[in-house]
mmCIF file of C-alpha atoms and ligand atoms in Angstrom:
data_model
loop_
_atom_site.group_PDB
_atom_site.id
_atom_site.type_symbol
_atom_site.label_atom_id
_atom_site.label_comp_id
_atom_site.label_asym_id
_atom_site.label_seq_id
_atom_site.Cartn_x
_atom_site.Cartn_y
_atom_site.Cartn_z
ATOM 1 C CA MET A 1 -29.440 -26.242 -31.243
ATOM 2 C CA THR A 2 -30.691 -24.671 -27.855
ATOM 3 C CA THR A 3 -27.790 -22.722 -26.079
ATOM 4 C CA ILE A 4 -27.308 -22.507 -22.826
ATOM 5 C CA ALA A 5 -29.160 -19.074 -22.123
ATOM 6 C CA GLU A 6 -32.155 -20.478 -23.877
ATOM 7 C CA SER A 7 -31.798 -23.488 -21.521
ATOM 8 C CA ILE A 8 -32.286 -21.434 -18.001
ATOM 9 C CA ASP A 9 -34.717 -19.453 -19.699
ATOM 10 C CA LEU A 10 -36.839 -22.400 -20.545
ATOM 11 C CA ILE A 11 -35.958 -24.147 -17.014
ATOM 12 C CA ARG A 12 -36.836 -21.244 -14.912
ATOM 13 C CA ARG A 13 -40.102 -20.093 -16.708
ATOM 14 C CA ARG A 14 -40.841 -23.893 -15.985
ATOM 15 C CA ILE A 15 -39.762 -23.727 -12.538
ATOM 16 C CA ASN A 16 -42.261 -20.770 -12.473
ATOM 17 C CA GLU A 17 -45.205 -22.161 -13.647
ATOM 18 C CA CYS A 18 -44.595 -25.313 -11.476
ATOM 19 C CA ALA A 19 -44.215 -23.192 -8.723
ATOM 20 C CA ARG A 20 -47.509 -20.841 -8.994
ATOM 21 C CA GLU A 21 -49.256 -24.068 -9.892
ATOM 22 C CA SER A 22 -48.095 -25.802 -6.024
ATOM 23 C CA GLY A 23 -49.310 -21.919 -4.538
ATOM 24 C CA ARG A 24 -46.085 -21.549 -4.042
ATOM 25 C CA ALA A 25 -43.751 -18.100 -5.175
ATOM 26 C CA ALA A 26 -41.545 -18.369 -7.633
ATOM 27 C CA ASP A 27 -38.436 -17.186 -5.968
ATOM 28 C CA SER A 28 -38.769 -20.072 -3.335
ATOM 29 C CA VAL A 29 -37.522 -22.307 -5.422
ATOM 30 C CA GLN A 30 -33.687 -22.030 -6.385
ATOM 31 C CA LEU A 31 -31.656 -23.299 -9.644
ATOM 32 C CA LEU A 32 -28.717 -25.223 -8.589
ATOM 33 C CA GLY A 33 -26.239 -26.019 -12.355
ATOM 34 C CA VAL A 34 -24.890 -29.232 -11.679
ATOM 35 C CA SER A 35 -21.808 -28.956 -13.532
ATOM 36 C CA LYS A 36 -19.601 -32.164 -13.514
ATOM 37 C CA ARG A 37 -18.442 -33.321 -16.848
ATOM 38 C CA GLN A 38 -19.251 -30.361 -18.008
ATOM 39 C CA PRO A 39 -16.684 -28.480 -19.715
ATOM 40 C CA VAL A 40 -15.683 -24.773 -18.234
ATOM 41 C CA ASP A 41 -16.671 -23.038 -21.183
ATOM 42 C CA LYS A 42 -20.508 -24.105 -20.701
ATOM 43 C CA LEU A 43 -20.245 -22.732 -17.355
ATOM 44 C CA ARG A 44 -19.173 -19.929 -18.189
ATOM 45 C CA GLU A 45 -21.908 -19.445 -20.672
ATOM 46 C CA ALA A 46 -24.656 -20.105 -17.645
ATOM 47 C CA HIS A 47 -22.649 -17.582 -15.548
ATOM 48 C CA ALA A 48 -23.129 -15.174 -18.454
ATOM 49 C CA ALA A 49 -26.663 -15.675 -18.386
ATOM 50 C CA GLY A 50 -27.392 -14.835 -14.938
ATOM 51 C CA LEU A 51 -26.324 -18.865 -13.210
ATOM 52 C CA GLN A 52 -24.125 -18.051 -10.025
ATOM 53 C CA HIS A 53 -24.825 -21.625 -8.430
ATOM 54 C CA PHE A 54 -22.445 -24.451 -9.460
ATOM 55 C CA ALA A 55 -22.724 -28.320 -8.143
ATOM 56 C CA GLU A 56 -19.508 -30.627 -8.424
ATOM 57 C CA ASN A 57 -19.136 -34.184 -7.410
ATOM 58 C CA TYR A 58 -15.600 -34.919 -8.474
ATOM 59 C CA LEU A 59 -13.090 -32.574 -6.084
ATOM 60 C CA GLN A 60 -9.925 -32.913 -8.172
ATOM 61 C CA GLU A 61 -12.252 -31.746 -11.313
ATOM 62 C CA ALA A 62 -14.331 -29.068 -8.894
ATOM 63 C CA LEU A 63 -10.728 -27.359 -8.046
ATOM 64 C CA ASP A 64 -9.347 -27.320 -11.951
ATOM 65 C CA LYS A 65 -13.120 -25.648 -12.312
ATOM 66 C CA GLN A 66 -12.814 -23.195 -9.879
ATOM 67 C CA ALA A 67 -9.257 -22.506 -10.333
ATOM 68 C CA ALA A 68 -10.199 -21.846 -14.421
ATOM 69 C CA LEU A 69 -13.302 -19.361 -13.285
ATOM 70 C CA ALA A 70 -11.502 -17.525 -10.445
ATOM 71 C CA ASP A 71 -12.646 -14.096 -12.160
ATOM 72 C CA LEU A 72 -16.439 -15.342 -11.063
ATOM 73 C CA ALA A 73 -18.477 -14.699 -8.794
ATOM 74 C CA CYS A 74 -19.619 -18.437 -7.995
ATOM 75 C CA THR A 75 -21.228 -19.980 -5.142
ATOM 76 C CA TRP A 76 -19.977 -23.868 -5.164
ATOM 77 C CA HIS A 77 -22.091 -26.763 -3.671
ATOM 78 C CA PHE A 78 -20.480 -30.234 -3.732
ATOM 79 C CA ILE A 79 -23.059 -32.943 -4.064
ATOM 80 C CA GLY A 80 -20.479 -36.198 -4.503
ATOM 81 C CA ALA A 81 -19.568 -38.911 -2.031
ATOM 82 C CA ILE A 82 -16.977 -37.812 0.900
ATOM 83 C CA GLN A 83 -14.016 -39.611 1.745
ATOM 84 C CA SER A 84 -12.458 -38.463 4.680
ATOM 85 C CA ASN A 85 -9.693 -38.108 3.392
ATOM 86 C CA LYS A 86 -11.058 -35.036 1.327
ATOM 87 C CA THR A 87 -13.022 -32.775 3.511
ATOM 88 C CA ARG A 88 -10.078 -30.219 4.281
ATOM 89 C CA ALA A 89 -10.289 -29.422 0.848
ATOM 90 C CA LEU A 90 -13.996 -29.551 1.080
ATOM 91 C CA ALA A 91 -13.825 -27.610 3.738
ATOM 92 C CA GLU A 92 -11.868 -25.104 2.229
ATOM 93 C CA HIS A 93 -13.029 -24.226 -1.035
ATOM 94 C CA PHE A 94 -16.879 -25.064 -1.019
ATOM 95 C CA ASP A 95 -19.488 -22.790 0.360
ATOM 96 C CA TRP A 96 -22.281 -25.992 0.494
ATOM 97 C CA VAL A 97 -21.839 -29.675 1.164
ATOM 98 C CA HIS A 98 -25.519 -31.390 -0.141
ATOM 99 C CA SER A 99 -24.269 -34.636 1.026
ATOM 100 C CA VAL A 100 -22.344 -35.061 4.673
ATOM 101 C CA ALA A 101 -24.144 -38.412 6.378
ATOM 102 C CA SER A 102 -21.791 -39.357 9.111
ATOM 103 C CA ARG A 103 -20.951 -37.973 11.963
ATOM 104 C CA LYS A 104 -17.656 -38.466 11.510
ATOM 105 C CA ILE A 105 -17.274 -36.223 8.202
ATOM 106 C CA ALA A 106 -19.401 -33.411 9.780
ATOM 107 C CA ARG A 107 -16.969 -33.104 12.828
ATOM 108 C CA ARG A 108 -14.054 -32.709 10.204
ATOM 109 C CA LEU A 109 -15.497 -30.281 7.746
ATOM 110 C CA SER A 110 -16.245 -28.458 10.886
ATOM 111 C CA GLU A 111 -12.532 -28.585 12.745
ATOM 112 C CA GLN A 112 -11.254 -27.833 9.003
ATOM 113 C CA ARG A 113 -13.331 -24.889 8.241
ATOM 114 C CA PRO A 114 -10.862 -21.870 8.200
ATOM 115 C CA ALA A 115 -11.302 -19.153 10.210
ATOM 116 C CA GLY A 116 -11.922 -16.792 8.278
ATOM 117 C CA LEU A 117 -14.691 -17.839 6.087
ATOM 118 C CA ALA A 118 -18.138 -18.391 7.440
ATOM 119 C CA PRO A 119 -19.693 -21.333 8.693
ATOM 120 C CA LEU A 120 -19.643 -24.284 5.643
ATOM 121 C CA ASN A 121 -23.342 -24.514 4.664
ATOM 122 C CA VAL A 122 -24.252 -28.153 4.698
ATOM 123 C CA CYS A 123 -27.537 -30.440 3.948
ATOM 124 C CA ILE A 124 -28.196 -34.193 5.166
ATOM 125 C CA GLN A 125 -28.104 -36.723 2.501
ATOM 126 C CA ILE A 126 -30.912 -38.995 2.980
ATOM 127 C CA LYS A 127 -31.008 -42.546 1.771
ATOM 128 C CA LEU A 128 -34.447 -42.837 0.244
ATOM 129 C CA SER A 129 -34.416 -45.899 -1.544
ATOM 130 C CA ASP A 130 -32.625 -49.371 -0.301
ATOM 131 C CA GLU A 131 -30.151 -49.534 -2.714
ATOM 132 C CA GLU A 132 -26.490 -50.274 -1.973
ATOM 133 C CA SER A 133 -25.486 -48.047 -4.702
ATOM 134 C CA LYS A 134 -26.653 -45.007 -2.860
ATOM 135 C CA SER A 135 -24.690 -43.336 -0.212
ATOM 136 C CA GLY A 136 -26.608 -41.213 2.731
ATOM 137 C CA ILE A 137 -28.705 -42.149 6.102
ATOM 138 C CA GLU A 138 -31.919 -43.658 7.030
ATOM 139 C CA LEU A 139 -34.386 -41.097 7.100
ATOM 140 C CA GLY A 140 -34.821 -41.945 11.126
ATOM 141 C CA GLU A 141 -31.531 -41.493 11.763
ATOM 142 C CA ALA A 142 -31.942 -37.545 10.252
ATOM 143 C CA GLU A 143 -32.675 -35.780 13.456
ATOM 144 C CA ALA A 144 -29.444 -37.179 15.410
ATOM 145 C CA LEU A 145 -27.422 -36.370 12.901
ATOM 146 C CA CYS A 146 -29.336 -32.822 12.865
ATOM 147 C CA GLY A 147 -28.398 -32.492 16.737
ATOM 148 C CA THR A 148 -24.810 -32.828 15.811
ATOM 149 C CA ILE A 149 -24.520 -30.707 13.129
ATOM 150 C CA ALA A 150 -26.377 -27.642 14.819
ATOM 151 C CA GLU A 151 -23.631 -27.670 17.396
ATOM 152 C CA LEU A 152 -20.480 -27.468 15.513
ATOM 153 C CA ALA A 153 -19.315 -24.034 15.287
ATOM 154 C CA GLY A 154 -17.971 -24.481 11.695
ATOM 155 C CA LEU A 155 -21.049 -25.808 10.036
ATOM 156 C CA ARG A 156 -24.351 -24.013 9.636
ATOM 157 C CA LEU A 157 -27.077 -27.143 9.171
ATOM 158 C CA ARG A 158 -29.429 -25.887 6.026
ATOM 159 C CA GLY A 159 -31.096 -28.888 5.446
ATOM 160 C CA LEU A 160 -32.122 -32.462 3.635
ATOM 161 C CA MET A 161 -30.796 -33.846 0.367
ATOM 162 C CA ALA A 162 -31.902 -37.337 -1.576
ATOM 163 C CA ILE A 163 -31.575 -38.461 -4.862
ATOM 164 C CA PRO A 164 -34.240 -41.052 -5.323
ATOM 165 C CA ALA A 165 -34.729 -43.931 -7.199
ATOM 166 C CA PRO A 166 -35.400 -43.105 -11.082
ATOM 167 C CA VAL A 167 -38.911 -44.217 -11.380
ATOM 168 C CA SER A 168 -41.402 -42.575 -13.896
ATOM 169 C CA GLY A 169 -45.009 -40.435 -13.876
ATOM 170 C CA HIS A 170 -45.164 -37.918 -12.352
ATOM 171 C CA ASP A 171 -47.094 -38.726 -9.467
ATOM 172 C CA ALA A 172 -45.123 -41.580 -8.404
ATOM 173 C CA GLN A 173 -42.103 -39.320 -8.495
ATOM 174 C CA ARG A 174 -44.296 -37.310 -6.020
ATOM 175 C CA ARG A 175 -44.665 -40.166 -4.178
ATOM 176 C CA SER A 176 -40.892 -41.048 -4.233
ATOM 177 C CA PHE A 177 -39.988 -37.180 -2.684
ATOM 178 C CA ARG A 178 -42.788 -37.463 0.462
ATOM 179 C CA PRO A 179 -40.914 -38.749 2.704
ATOM 180 C CA LEU A 180 -38.152 -36.629 3.007
ATOM 181 C CA ALA A 181 -40.326 -33.745 2.207
ATOM 182 C CA ARG A 182 -42.217 -34.689 5.713
ATOM 183 C CA GLU A 183 -39.573 -35.129 7.598
ATOM 184 C CA PHE A 184 -38.269 -32.022 6.800
ATOM 185 C CA GLU A 185 -41.064 -30.325 7.641
ATOM 186 C CA ARG A 186 -41.282 -32.243 11.202
ATOM 187 C CA LEU A 187 -37.232 -31.798 11.637
ATOM 188 C CA ARG A 188 -37.660 -27.577 11.202
ATOM 189 C CA GLU A 189 -39.900 -27.735 14.230
ATOM 190 C CA ARG A 190 -36.965 -28.329 16.168
ATOM 191 C CA PHE A 191 -34.123 -27.092 14.042
ATOM 192 C CA PRO A 192 -36.114 -23.746 12.884
ATOM 193 C CA GLN A 193 -32.602 -22.815 10.464
ATOM 194 C CA MET A 194 -33.036 -25.738 7.950
ATOM 195 C CA ASP A 195 -34.133 -23.626 5.216
ATOM 196 C CA THR A 196 -33.085 -26.374 2.314
ATOM 197 C CA LEU A 197 -35.233 -29.155 0.798
ATOM 198 C CA SER A 198 -32.362 -30.310 -1.911
ATOM 199 C CA MET A 199 -34.275 -32.468 -4.310
ATOM 200 C CA GLY A 200 -35.444 -32.652 -7.974
ATOM 201 C CA MET A 201 -33.295 -33.551 -10.869
ATOM 202 C CA SER A 202 -33.589 -33.290 -14.717
ATOM 203 C CA GLY A 203 -36.302 -36.112 -14.746
ATOM 204 C CA ASP A 204 -38.082 -35.614 -12.055
ATOM 205 C CA PHE A 205 -37.518 -31.539 -10.771
ATOM 206 C CA GLU A 206 -41.614 -30.887 -11.668
ATOM 207 C CA ALA A 207 -42.538 -33.615 -9.027
ATOM 208 C CA ALA A 208 -39.795 -31.935 -6.828
ATOM 209 C CA ILE A 209 -41.254 -28.463 -6.794
ATOM 210 C CA ALA A 210 -44.727 -30.099 -5.829
ATOM 211 C CA GLU A 211 -43.546 -31.721 -3.072
ATOM 212 C CA GLY A 212 -41.861 -28.468 -1.633
ATOM 213 C CA SER A 213 -38.290 -28.485 -3.189
ATOM 214 C CA THR A 214 -36.498 -25.288 -2.431
ATOM 215 C CA LEU A 215 -33.206 -26.118 -4.392
ATOM 216 C CA LEU A 216 -33.101 -28.472 -7.551
ATOM 217 C CA ARG A 217 -30.196 -29.387 -8.803
ATOM 218 C CA LEU A 218 -30.225 -29.984 -12.650
ATOM 219 C CA GLY A 219 -27.272 -30.887 -14.941
ATOM 220 C CA THR A 220 -28.301 -31.999 -18.355
ATOM 221 C CA ALA A 221 -31.429 -30.159 -18.586
ATOM 222 C CA LEU A 222 -29.255 -26.896 -18.399
ATOM 223 C CA PHE A 223 -25.484 -28.474 -20.162
ATOM 224 C CA GLY A 224 -26.877 -31.207 -22.121
ATOM 225 C CA PRO A 225 -25.688 -34.762 -22.287
ATOM 226 C CA ARG A 226 -22.509 -35.301 -20.146
ATOM 227 C CA ASP A 227 -18.742 -35.769 -21.927
HETATM 228 C C1 PLP B 1 -25.417 -35.698 -11.418
HETATM 229 C C2 PLP B 1 -26.220 -35.352 -10.648
HETATM 230 C C3 PLP B 1 -27.958 -34.436 -10.803
HETATM 231 C C4 PLP B 1 -27.835 -34.243 -11.797
HETATM 232 O O1 PLP B 1 -28.625 -34.920 -12.597
HETATM 233 P P1 PLP B 1 -29.168 -34.565 -14.207
HETATM 234 O O2 PLP B 1 -29.949 -36.017 -14.092
HETATM 235 O O3 PLP B 1 -28.298 -34.498 -14.929
HETATM 236 O O4 PLP B 1 -29.583 -33.600 -13.875
HETATM 237 C C5 PLP B 1 -28.111 -34.065 -9.566
HETATM 238 N N1 PLP B 1 -27.665 -34.101 -8.034
HETATM 239 C C6 PLP B 1 -26.667 -35.197 -8.079
HETATM 240 C C7 PLP B 1 -26.181 -35.671 -6.507
HETATM 241 C C8 PLP B 1 -25.837 -35.416 -8.999
HETATM 242 O O5 PLP B 1 -24.787 -36.323 -8.686
#
């Protein structure tokens, strides 16, 4: 059986290889452990192996884990769908939110961010396919929402996030990431503070690196199948 430390090591090496092949610096790609539906013991193990960034999709589960791991220095990312009655808890308990997809949610997060904390790091979730189930805004709406977020004192605009429809094959995966990567580069001219392109999961992270991802969200590749 592979331990989590071994998985992390293996994945980090693969990330470094892919970055090198694309002519990118290895440290330009950050690794985020998607820990939804994984037991806290596995997060502890991952933390001991050097992983400090964890991402969760469900608020209550995340709060329970944060309490159980309060003795560890972790950075918490929220990547799930956001209901407006949950924004206060997100603003109070997370360092990053990747799934902002409306002005209303952005304003609430900013207003509810406690004054004693640094501004909340925010990515805008983009819908890359027409699937009804995927949340996020259209690529063409991103610039306006960037403009709103950039003005909000409680938020720090960091970048874009997307979950493309699953496709197989490296080239097809690269093609599905490309519009997001292009728009990210374009928006950076107007919003130079944007430094995060949050794309790439266990099944497509190699293609995501080739298309310029700066932050991979890996779950099963690190922790094994979810409960
Ligand atoms: C679950 C999830 C992931 C991780 O998926 P894996 O395929 O297990 O790596 C990444 N991003 C989001 C938004 C998710 O919901």
